[in-house]
Short mmCIF file of C-alpha atoms in Angstrom, two decimals:
data_model
loop_
_atom_site.label_atom_id
_atom_site.label_comp_id
_atom_site.label_asym_id
_atom_site.label_seq_id
_atom_site.Cartn_x
_atom_site.Cartn_y
_atom_site.Cartn_z
CA MET A 1 -22.19 -29.17 -8.21
CA GLU A 2 -21.22 -26.15 -6.13
CA MET A 3 -19.52 -26.96 -2.63
CA PRO A 4 -21.53 -25.50 0.20
CA GLU A 5 -19.83 -22.39 1.62
CA GLN A 6 -17.93 -22.69 4.85
CA PRO A 7 -19.64 -21.10 7.97
CA ARG A 8 -18.30 -17.53 8.56
CA SER A 9 -17.85 -16.00 11.98
CA ARG A 10 -19.44 -12.68 12.75
CA ARG A 11 -16.01 -10.99 12.60
CA GLN A 12 -15.57 -12.42 9.11
CA THR A 13 -18.96 -11.27 7.87
CA ARG A 14 -18.45 -7.90 9.22
CA ALA A 15 -14.98 -7.76 7.71
CA ALA A 16 -16.39 -8.86 4.20
CA ILE A 17 -18.87 -6.05 4.37
CA LEU A 18 -16.43 -3.29 5.61
CA THR A 19 -13.70 -4.39 3.17
CA HIS A 20 -16.10 -4.26 0.19
CA LEU A 21 -17.31 -0.77 1.09
CA LEU A 22 -13.55 0.36 1.56
CA GLN A 23 -12.85 -0.82 -2.06
CA SER A 24 -16.04 0.22 -3.79
CA GLY A 25 -16.53 3.76 -1.89
CA GLY A 26 -20.11 2.58 -1.10
CA SER A 27 -22.86 0.39 -2.30
CA PHE A 28 -26.65 -0.06 -2.33
CA ARG A 29 -27.99 -2.96 -0.35
CA PRO A 30 -28.94 -5.47 -3.16
CA PRO A 31 -25.48 -5.58 -4.83
CA LEU A 32 -23.66 -5.42 -1.34
CA ALA A 33 -25.50 -8.43 -0.31
CA LYS A 34 -24.53 -10.35 -3.38
CA ALA A 35 -20.99 -9.13 -3.20
CA VAL A 36 -20.50 -10.52 0.45
CA ARG A 37 -22.62 -13.68 -0.17
CA LEU A 38 -25.47 -12.82 2.29
CA SER A 39 -29.29 -12.57 2.27
CA GLU A 40 -30.61 -9.10 2.37
CA ALA A 41 -32.26 -9.97 5.73
CA SER A 42 -28.77 -11.09 7.25
CA LEU A 43 -27.19 -7.98 5.63
CA SER A 44 -29.82 -5.71 7.22
CA ARG A 45 -29.07 -7.07 10.80
CA ILE A 46 -25.43 -6.69 10.44
CA LEU A 47 -25.65 -3.25 8.91
CA PHE A 48 -27.96 -2.14 11.92
CA ASP A 49 -25.05 -3.13 14.40
CA LEU A 50 -22.37 -1.31 12.25
CA LYS A 51 -24.39 1.81 12.11
CA ALA A 52 -25.00 1.67 15.90
CA GLU A 53 -21.20 1.42 16.35
CA GLY A 54 -20.53 4.45 14.06
CA LEU A 55 -18.61 2.38 11.65
CA ILE A 56 -21.08 2.88 8.48
CA GLU A 57 -23.73 5.45 7.42
CA GLU A 58 -26.50 5.15 4.90
CA VAL A 59 -27.55 8.09 3.01
CA ARG A 60 -30.35 8.78 0.39
CA ARG A 61 -29.16 8.68 -3.25
CA PRO A 62 -31.20 8.59 -6.48
CA ALA A 63 -32.12 4.88 -7.17
CA PRO A 64 -29.99 3.14 -9.79
CA TYR A 65 -33.13 2.06 -11.61
CA VAL A 66 -36.92 2.48 -11.45
CA GLY A 67 -38.14 1.23 -8.16
CA GLY A 68 -34.54 0.36 -7.02
CA PRO A 69 -33.01 1.10 -3.60
CA THR A 70 -32.22 4.63 -2.52
CA GLY A 71 -30.12 4.11 0.60
CA LEU A 72 -26.31 4.05 -0.26
CA VAL A 73 -24.16 2.55 2.39
CA SER A 74 -20.62 3.70 2.90
CA LEU A 75 -18.03 3.92 5.60
CA ASP A 76 -18.76 6.56 8.44
CA GLY A 77 -16.64 9.70 7.89
CA SER A 78 -16.22 10.27 11.60
CA VAL A 79 -14.06 7.21 12.21
CA ALA A 80 -10.57 8.61 12.97
CA LEU A 81 -7.28 6.77 11.84
CA ALA A 82 -3.72 7.50 12.43
CA ALA A 83 -0.94 6.96 9.87
CA LEU A 84 2.81 7.00 10.11
CA GLU A 85 4.84 6.51 6.91
CA LEU A 86 8.70 6.29 7.09
CA THR A 87 10.58 7.43 3.89
CA GLY A 88 14.27 8.28 3.20
CA GLN A 89 13.65 11.89 3.93
CA TRP A 90 11.28 11.95 6.79
CA LEU A 91 8.55 10.37 8.93
CA SER A 92 5.06 11.46 8.08
CA VAL A 93 2.31 11.39 10.67
CA GLY A 94 -1.32 12.08 10.05
CA VAL A 95 -4.89 11.65 10.98
CA GLY A 96 -7.56 10.86 8.33
CA GLY A 97 -10.79 9.04 7.59
CA MET A 98 -11.77 5.68 6.26
CA SER A 99 -12.12 7.21 2.71
CA GLY A 100 -8.64 8.60 2.63
CA GLU A 101 -9.48 12.33 3.54
CA MET A 102 -6.65 13.83 5.61
CA HIS A 103 -7.48 16.05 8.66
CA TYR A 104 -3.85 16.59 9.87
CA ILE A 105 -0.30 15.93 8.54
CA GLU A 106 3.18 16.58 9.97
CA ARG A 107 6.55 15.56 8.66
CA VAL A 108 9.46 15.06 10.90
CA PRO A 109 12.89 15.09 8.91
CA LEU A 110 15.26 12.15 9.26
CA LEU A 111 19.05 12.69 9.47
CA LYS A 112 20.87 12.00 6.29
CA LYS A 113 22.45 8.81 7.78
CA PRO A 114 19.69 7.51 10.26
CA THR A 115 20.65 5.24 13.21
CA VAL A 116 18.40 3.26 15.49
CA GLU A 117 18.67 5.95 18.18
CA THR A 118 17.94 8.94 15.86
CA VAL A 119 14.97 7.21 14.12
CA GLY A 120 13.59 6.25 17.65
CA ARG A 121 13.63 9.98 18.53
CA VAL A 122 12.02 11.04 15.27
CA PHE A 123 9.20 8.48 16.04
CA ARG A 124 8.82 9.85 19.54
CA GLU A 125 8.52 13.42 18.29
CA ALA A 126 5.90 12.40 15.69
CA LEU A 127 4.00 10.25 18.23
CA THR A 128 3.96 13.26 20.63
CA LEU A 129 2.66 15.49 17.96
CA LEU A 130 -0.19 12.94 17.18
CA ARG A 131 -1.06 12.49 20.81
CA ASP A 132 -1.23 16.41 21.45
CA TRP A 133 -3.33 16.94 18.27
CA THR A 134 -5.77 14.37 19.00
CA ARG A 135 -6.05 15.22 22.67
CA ARG A 136 -6.64 18.83 21.89
CA ARG A 137 -9.58 17.86 19.72
CA ARG A 138 -10.69 14.98 21.97
CA ILE A 139 -10.37 12.54 18.92
CA SER A 140 -10.32 8.85 19.70
CA LEU A 141 -8.38 6.77 17.34
CA ALA A 142 -9.73 3.54 15.97
CA GLN A 143 -6.50 2.29 14.31
CA ILE A 144 -2.85 3.26 13.85
CA GLY A 145 -1.09 2.03 10.62
CA ILE A 146 2.66 2.41 10.40
CA THR A 147 4.75 1.68 7.12
CA ILE A 148 8.33 1.08 7.16
CA PRO A 149 10.67 0.28 4.13
CA GLY A 150 12.09 -2.95 4.07
CA LEU A 151 10.26 -4.54 6.91
CA GLY A 152 9.99 -8.10 7.00
CA ARG A 153 9.76 -11.00 9.35
CA LEU A 154 13.43 -11.09 10.00
CA SER A 155 13.98 -7.37 10.08
CA ALA A 156 11.84 -6.42 12.97
CA ALA A 157 14.85 -5.48 15.21
CA GLY A 158 17.44 -4.73 12.51
CA ASN A 159 16.18 -3.13 9.47
CA PRO A 160 18.84 -3.05 6.55
CA ILE A 161 17.11 -0.24 4.67
CA ILE A 162 16.38 2.33 7.51
CA SER A 163 17.56 1.49 10.84
CA CYS A 164 14.79 1.25 13.36
CA ASP A 165 13.73 -0.96 16.24
CA VAL A 166 10.11 -1.80 15.85
CA GLU A 167 9.77 -3.45 19.27
CA ARG A 168 11.05 -0.14 20.90
CA ILE A 169 8.47 1.80 18.80
CA SER A 170 5.77 -0.51 19.88
CA ASP A 171 6.58 0.10 23.29
CA MET A 172 6.26 3.87 22.78
CA LEU A 173 2.89 3.44 21.25
CA GLY A 174 1.72 1.22 24.13
CA GLY A 175 2.54 4.09 26.51
CA MET A 176 1.21 6.72 24.55
CA PHE A 177 -1.93 5.26 22.88
CA ALA A 178 -2.90 2.44 25.19
CA GLY A 179 -5.79 0.43 23.89
CA VAL A 180 -5.55 1.74 20.32
CA PRO A 181 -4.77 -1.28 17.81
CA VAL A 182 -1.59 -0.80 16.04
CA GLU A 183 -0.29 -2.60 12.87
CA PHE A 184 3.21 -2.27 11.18
CA THR A 185 3.77 -3.19 7.52
CA ASN A 186 6.34 -3.04 4.70
CA SER A 187 5.93 0.08 2.55
CA VAL A 188 4.96 -1.93 -0.55
CA VAL A 189 2.02 -3.60 1.17
CA ALA A 190 0.66 -0.11 2.24
CA HIS A 191 1.00 1.19 -1.51
CA ALA A 192 -0.62 -2.00 -2.91
CA THR A 193 -3.43 -1.46 -0.43
CA PHE A 194 -3.66 2.17 -1.23
CA HIS A 195 -4.17 1.38 -4.94
CA ARG A 196 -6.58 -1.27 -4.34
CA CYS A 197 -8.72 0.85 -2.09
CA ARG A 198 -8.29 4.22 -3.60
CA THR A 199 -7.36 4.01 -7.36
CA GLN A 200 -10.43 4.40 -9.46
CA ASP A 201 -10.77 1.61 -12.05
CA TYR A 202 -7.82 -0.43 -10.42
CA PRO A 203 -7.19 -3.33 -13.00
CA PHE A 204 -7.27 -6.16 -10.79
CA SER A 205 -9.88 -7.61 -8.33
CA GLY A 206 -8.52 -11.11 -7.91
CA ALA A 207 -4.99 -12.49 -6.95
CA HIS A 208 -2.07 -10.67 -8.45
CA LEU A 209 1.40 -9.28 -7.88
CA PHE A 210 1.79 -5.68 -7.13
CA VAL A 211 5.17 -4.23 -7.83
CA PHE A 212 6.12 -0.75 -6.55
CA VAL A 213 9.23 1.01 -8.00
CA GLY A 214 9.97 4.08 -5.75
CA GLN A 215 12.75 4.64 -3.24
CA GLY A 216 13.22 0.89 -3.28
CA VAL A 217 11.76 -1.88 -5.46
CA ALA A 218 9.54 -4.47 -3.97
CA GLY A 219 6.32 -6.37 -4.49
CA ALA A 220 3.43 -7.70 -2.60
CA TRP A 221 1.13 -10.68 -3.29
CA MET A 222 -2.44 -9.44 -3.38
CA ASP A 223 -4.86 -12.18 -2.69
CA ASP A 224 -8.74 -12.01 -2.26
CA PRO A 225 -8.84 -9.92 1.06
CA LEU A 226 -11.72 -11.89 2.22
CA GLU A 227 -10.13 -15.41 1.86
CA ALA A 228 -6.56 -14.63 2.94
CA ASP A 229 -4.42 -12.97 5.60
CA ALA A 230 -2.81 -9.62 4.99
CA PRO A 231 -0.82 -9.08 1.80
CA GLN A 232 2.72 -10.62 1.95
CA PRO A 233 5.83 -8.38 0.89
CA VAL A 234 8.27 -9.71 -1.76
CA GLU A 235 11.64 -8.08 -1.81
CA LEU A 236 12.36 -8.67 -5.47
CA GLY A 237 14.50 -5.60 -5.74
CA HIS A 238 17.48 -7.46 -4.23
CA MET A 239 17.90 -9.92 -6.94
CA VAL A 240 21.64 -9.40 -7.90
CA PHE A 241 22.39 -9.00 -11.65
CA ASN A 242 25.94 -7.85 -11.64
CA ALA A 243 28.38 -8.49 -8.58
CA ASP A 244 30.44 -5.80 -9.87
CA GLY A 245 27.56 -3.25 -10.30
CA PRO A 246 26.68 -0.23 -8.23
CA ARG A 247 26.36 -0.64 -4.50
CA CYS A 248 22.91 -1.17 -3.18
CA ARG A 249 21.62 0.08 0.26
CA CYS A 250 21.22 -3.57 1.30
CA GLY A 251 24.88 -4.08 1.04
CA HIS A 252 25.25 -6.05 -1.90
CA HIS A 253 26.25 -4.87 -5.50
CA GLY A 254 24.32 -4.95 -8.74
CA CYS A 255 20.73 -5.39 -7.18
CA VAL A 256 17.96 -4.60 -9.64
CA GLU A 257 17.10 -1.86 -6.96
CA ALA A 258 20.49 -0.27 -7.50
CA TYR A 259 19.68 0.30 -11.26
CA THR A 260 15.78 1.09 -11.12
CA SER A 261 14.97 2.69 -7.82
CA LEU A 262 14.21 6.39 -7.87
CA PRO A 263 17.54 7.30 -6.34
CA ALA A 264 19.18 5.37 -9.02
CA LEU A 265 17.09 7.01 -11.74
CA ALA A 266 17.82 10.33 -10.21
CA GLU A 267 21.45 9.81 -10.60
CA LEU A 268 21.23 8.65 -14.13
CA LEU A 269 19.16 11.91 -14.93
CA GLY A 270 21.67 14.17 -13.29
CA ALA A 271 19.00 15.21 -10.69
CA THR A 272 18.15 14.48 -6.87
CA GLU A 273 15.52 12.18 -5.63
CA ALA A 274 14.01 15.22 -3.88
CA GLU A 275 13.77 17.06 -7.25
CA LEU A 276 12.02 14.24 -8.82
CA LEU A 277 9.50 13.83 -6.08
CA GLN A 278 8.92 17.50 -6.23
CA LEU A 279 8.27 17.46 -10.07
CA GLY A 280 6.19 14.39 -9.92
CA SER A 281 4.92 13.19 -13.22
CA GLU A 282 6.42 16.36 -14.94
CA TRP A 283 10.03 15.13 -14.82
CA VAL A 284 9.24 12.93 -17.96
CA SER A 285 8.77 16.05 -20.16
CA THR A 286 10.95 18.55 -18.27
CA ILE A 287 14.24 16.55 -17.87
CA PRO A 288 15.92 15.84 -21.21
CA ARG A 289 17.27 12.34 -22.01
CA SER A 290 19.78 11.71 -24.64
CA SER A 291 19.38 8.72 -27.01
CA ARG A 292 22.29 7.03 -24.94
CA MET A 293 20.41 7.82 -21.78
CA ARG A 294 17.18 6.41 -22.91
CA GLN A 295 18.97 3.22 -23.91
CA GLU A 296 20.45 2.93 -20.68
CA LEU A 297 17.03 3.44 -19.00
CA ARG A 298 15.58 0.64 -21.25
CA GLN A 299 18.36 -1.77 -20.14
CA ARG A 300 17.54 -1.05 -16.51
CA LEU A 301 13.87 -1.61 -17.20
CA PHE A 302 14.61 -4.91 -18.93
CA ARG A 303 16.32 -5.92 -15.73
CA LEU A 304 13.07 -4.96 -13.76
CA GLY A 305 11.15 -7.00 -15.94
CA LEU A 306 13.63 -9.94 -15.56
CA SER A 307 13.26 -9.77 -11.77
CA ILE A 308 9.25 -9.59 -12.05
CA GLY A 309 9.41 -12.65 -14.44
CA ASN A 310 11.36 -14.59 -12.11
CA THR A 311 9.22 -13.87 -9.20
CA LEU A 312 6.29 -15.10 -11.21
CA ASN A 313 8.26 -18.30 -11.83
CA VAL A 314 8.39 -18.85 -8.04
CA LYS A 315 4.51 -18.08 -7.46
CA PRO A 316 2.57 -17.80 -10.83
CA CYS A 317 -0.51 -15.37 -10.91
CA ASN A 318 -2.56 -14.15 -13.78
CA GLY A 319 -1.97 -10.33 -13.01
CA VAL A 320 0.86 -7.81 -12.43
CA ALA A 321 0.26 -4.25 -11.48
CA ILE A 322 3.42 -1.97 -11.76
CA SER A 323 3.51 1.33 -9.98
CA GLY A 324 6.02 4.06 -9.55
CA TRP A 325 8.13 6.02 -12.14
CA PRO A 326 8.12 3.34 -15.00
CA SER A 327 4.32 3.88 -15.28
CA LEU A 328 4.98 7.53 -16.33
CA LEU A 329 6.91 6.59 -19.24
CA SER A 330 5.65 6.01 -22.84
CA GLU A 331 4.50 2.81 -24.04
CA GLU A 332 7.62 2.49 -26.12
CA ASP A 333 9.90 2.82 -23.16
CA ARG A 334 7.78 0.65 -20.84
CA LYS A 335 8.04 -2.09 -23.45
CA ALA A 336 11.39 -2.97 -21.95
CA VAL A 337 9.79 -4.03 -18.75
CA VAL A 338 7.52 -6.25 -20.81
CA ASP A 339 10.50 -7.76 -22.78
CA GLY A 340 12.12 -8.71 -19.44
CA ILE A 341 9.19 -10.52 -18.28
CA ASP A 342 8.98 -12.40 -21.47
CA ALA A 343 12.70 -13.22 -21.48
CA CYS A 344 12.29 -15.15 -18.24
CA LEU A 345 12.60 -18.89 -18.21
CA LEU A 346 9.26 -20.73 -18.81
CA GLY A 347 8.14 -18.05 -21.16
CA GLY A 348 7.04 -15.13 -19.08
CA ARG A 349 3.67 -13.81 -19.89
CA LYS A 350 3.03 -15.87 -22.98
CA LEU A 351 3.04 -19.38 -21.35
CA ALA A 352 1.45 -18.06 -18.01
CA GLN A 353 -1.19 -15.88 -19.66
CA VAL A 354 -0.37 -12.75 -17.48
CA SER A 355 -2.14 -9.50 -17.72
CA LEU A 356 0.14 -6.64 -17.07
CA ALA A 357 -1.03 -3.12 -16.13
CA PHE A 358 0.78 0.14 -15.19
CA VAL A 359 -0.76 2.15 -12.37
CA PRO A 360 0.06 5.70 -11.24
CA PRO A 361 2.89 6.47 -8.85
CA SER A 362 1.66 6.83 -5.24
CA ASN A 363 4.92 7.85 -3.71
CA GLY A 364 5.22 11.68 -2.53
CA ASN A 365 1.61 11.65 -1.04
CA ASP A 366 2.61 10.33 2.36
CA PRO A 367 1.01 9.27 4.66
CA GLN A 368 -1.90 8.43 2.45
CA ALA A 369 -0.55 4.66 1.85
CA ALA A 370 -0.18 4.25 5.66
CA LEU A 371 -3.74 5.60 6.03
CA ALA A 372 -5.04 3.26 3.54
CA PHE A 373 -3.46 0.28 5.39
CA ALA A 374 -4.99 1.57 8.72
CA ALA A 375 -8.35 1.53 7.12
CA PHE A 376 -7.68 -1.98 5.59
CA CYS A 377 -6.63 -3.27 9.16
CA LEU A 378 -9.90 -1.80 10.72
CA ALA A 379 -12.10 -3.32 8.02
CA SER A 380 -10.36 -6.61 7.96
CA ARG A 381 -11.14 -7.39 11.64
CA GLY A 382 -14.79 -6.37 11.09
CA GLY A 383 -14.32 -3.16 13.08
CA MET A 384 -14.08 -5.28 16.12
CA PRO A 385 -11.59 -4.85 19.16
CA ALA A 386 -8.35 -6.49 18.09
CA ALA A 387 -8.50 -9.10 20.89
CA SER A 388 -11.97 -10.25 20.07
CA THR A 389 -12.66 -13.75 19.04
CA GLU A 390 -16.40 -13.45 18.93
CA ALA A 391 -17.90 -16.24 16.74
CA ALA A 392 -21.10 -16.34 14.68
#
């Protein structure tokens, strides 16, 4: 016998609708009602409110079947979101829409060895550019999303990856964008959100582990967005495999990140991280790899697999999505990651019945990941004011 559903607040119901539209790109009313577990009459009332608030639009489309609906519900393109994405080279700032289209992008370079002070100045410059651009065009922002590598519960004031003071940056935002909701997150959460909301045919809809291999190596637990809080980051890149290994930017030696991050890959290939980013997926075919180099690469990928397998031992789940440079390799090379997962204690994928999928890299397109995160934040609070506690 099915258990009766728990009552949902108005905010949760609106969040269910907006989040579904964000991930699907749009929906006709009958399948939307089914997806968010509402009657069509209840859905109609909420859609009326969302339209009146300028959060959604409904446009005529050919019916999916004879006698079917012709009104396609989608997110309104006029909603403006701001995105700030910190990387090792620069801070990207931009303004875009709920569907991912960018209207404005600037990049403010970082110093080679950034400090709390210099990163603070870069944020002030970027926020000033953002304020001036939106003021000139009389654009009101609905949400600001900010992504920072290595950000966690314990690193808000002292980030070991890129030195920055989140509290000070929050104060700047309060002074320059009073009343605009702001959310900070770890970069991996933003990239996971980007893929889930923007990647066509993303392989998982339920709970899974998302792993991003870019400037760093990290994961995010992705649960059902309608049932759980924001995705939680997992710093699996700092598992130590060799105390005498290469120094990692976290201060330890021999972390999996020190072997498999984009900078570590660039060093192995005799290139720079900037060159790899510029080449994109082309580096696989343009940079020659000797058999010895390929063997070293597979050993590093095996370690990556071990770190993923150990993470699954801590919190099992049925799916793993891997994004970043490993997804560009041939299936033969990627098999080393699979072997590493399977070599873990408790049997890796075989005992746990884990599905593994490689998805395209999303680094180098900043601030798209931060924009997707901002859209998710707005959708997950139902498009309502951040302080609202309105119930059903």
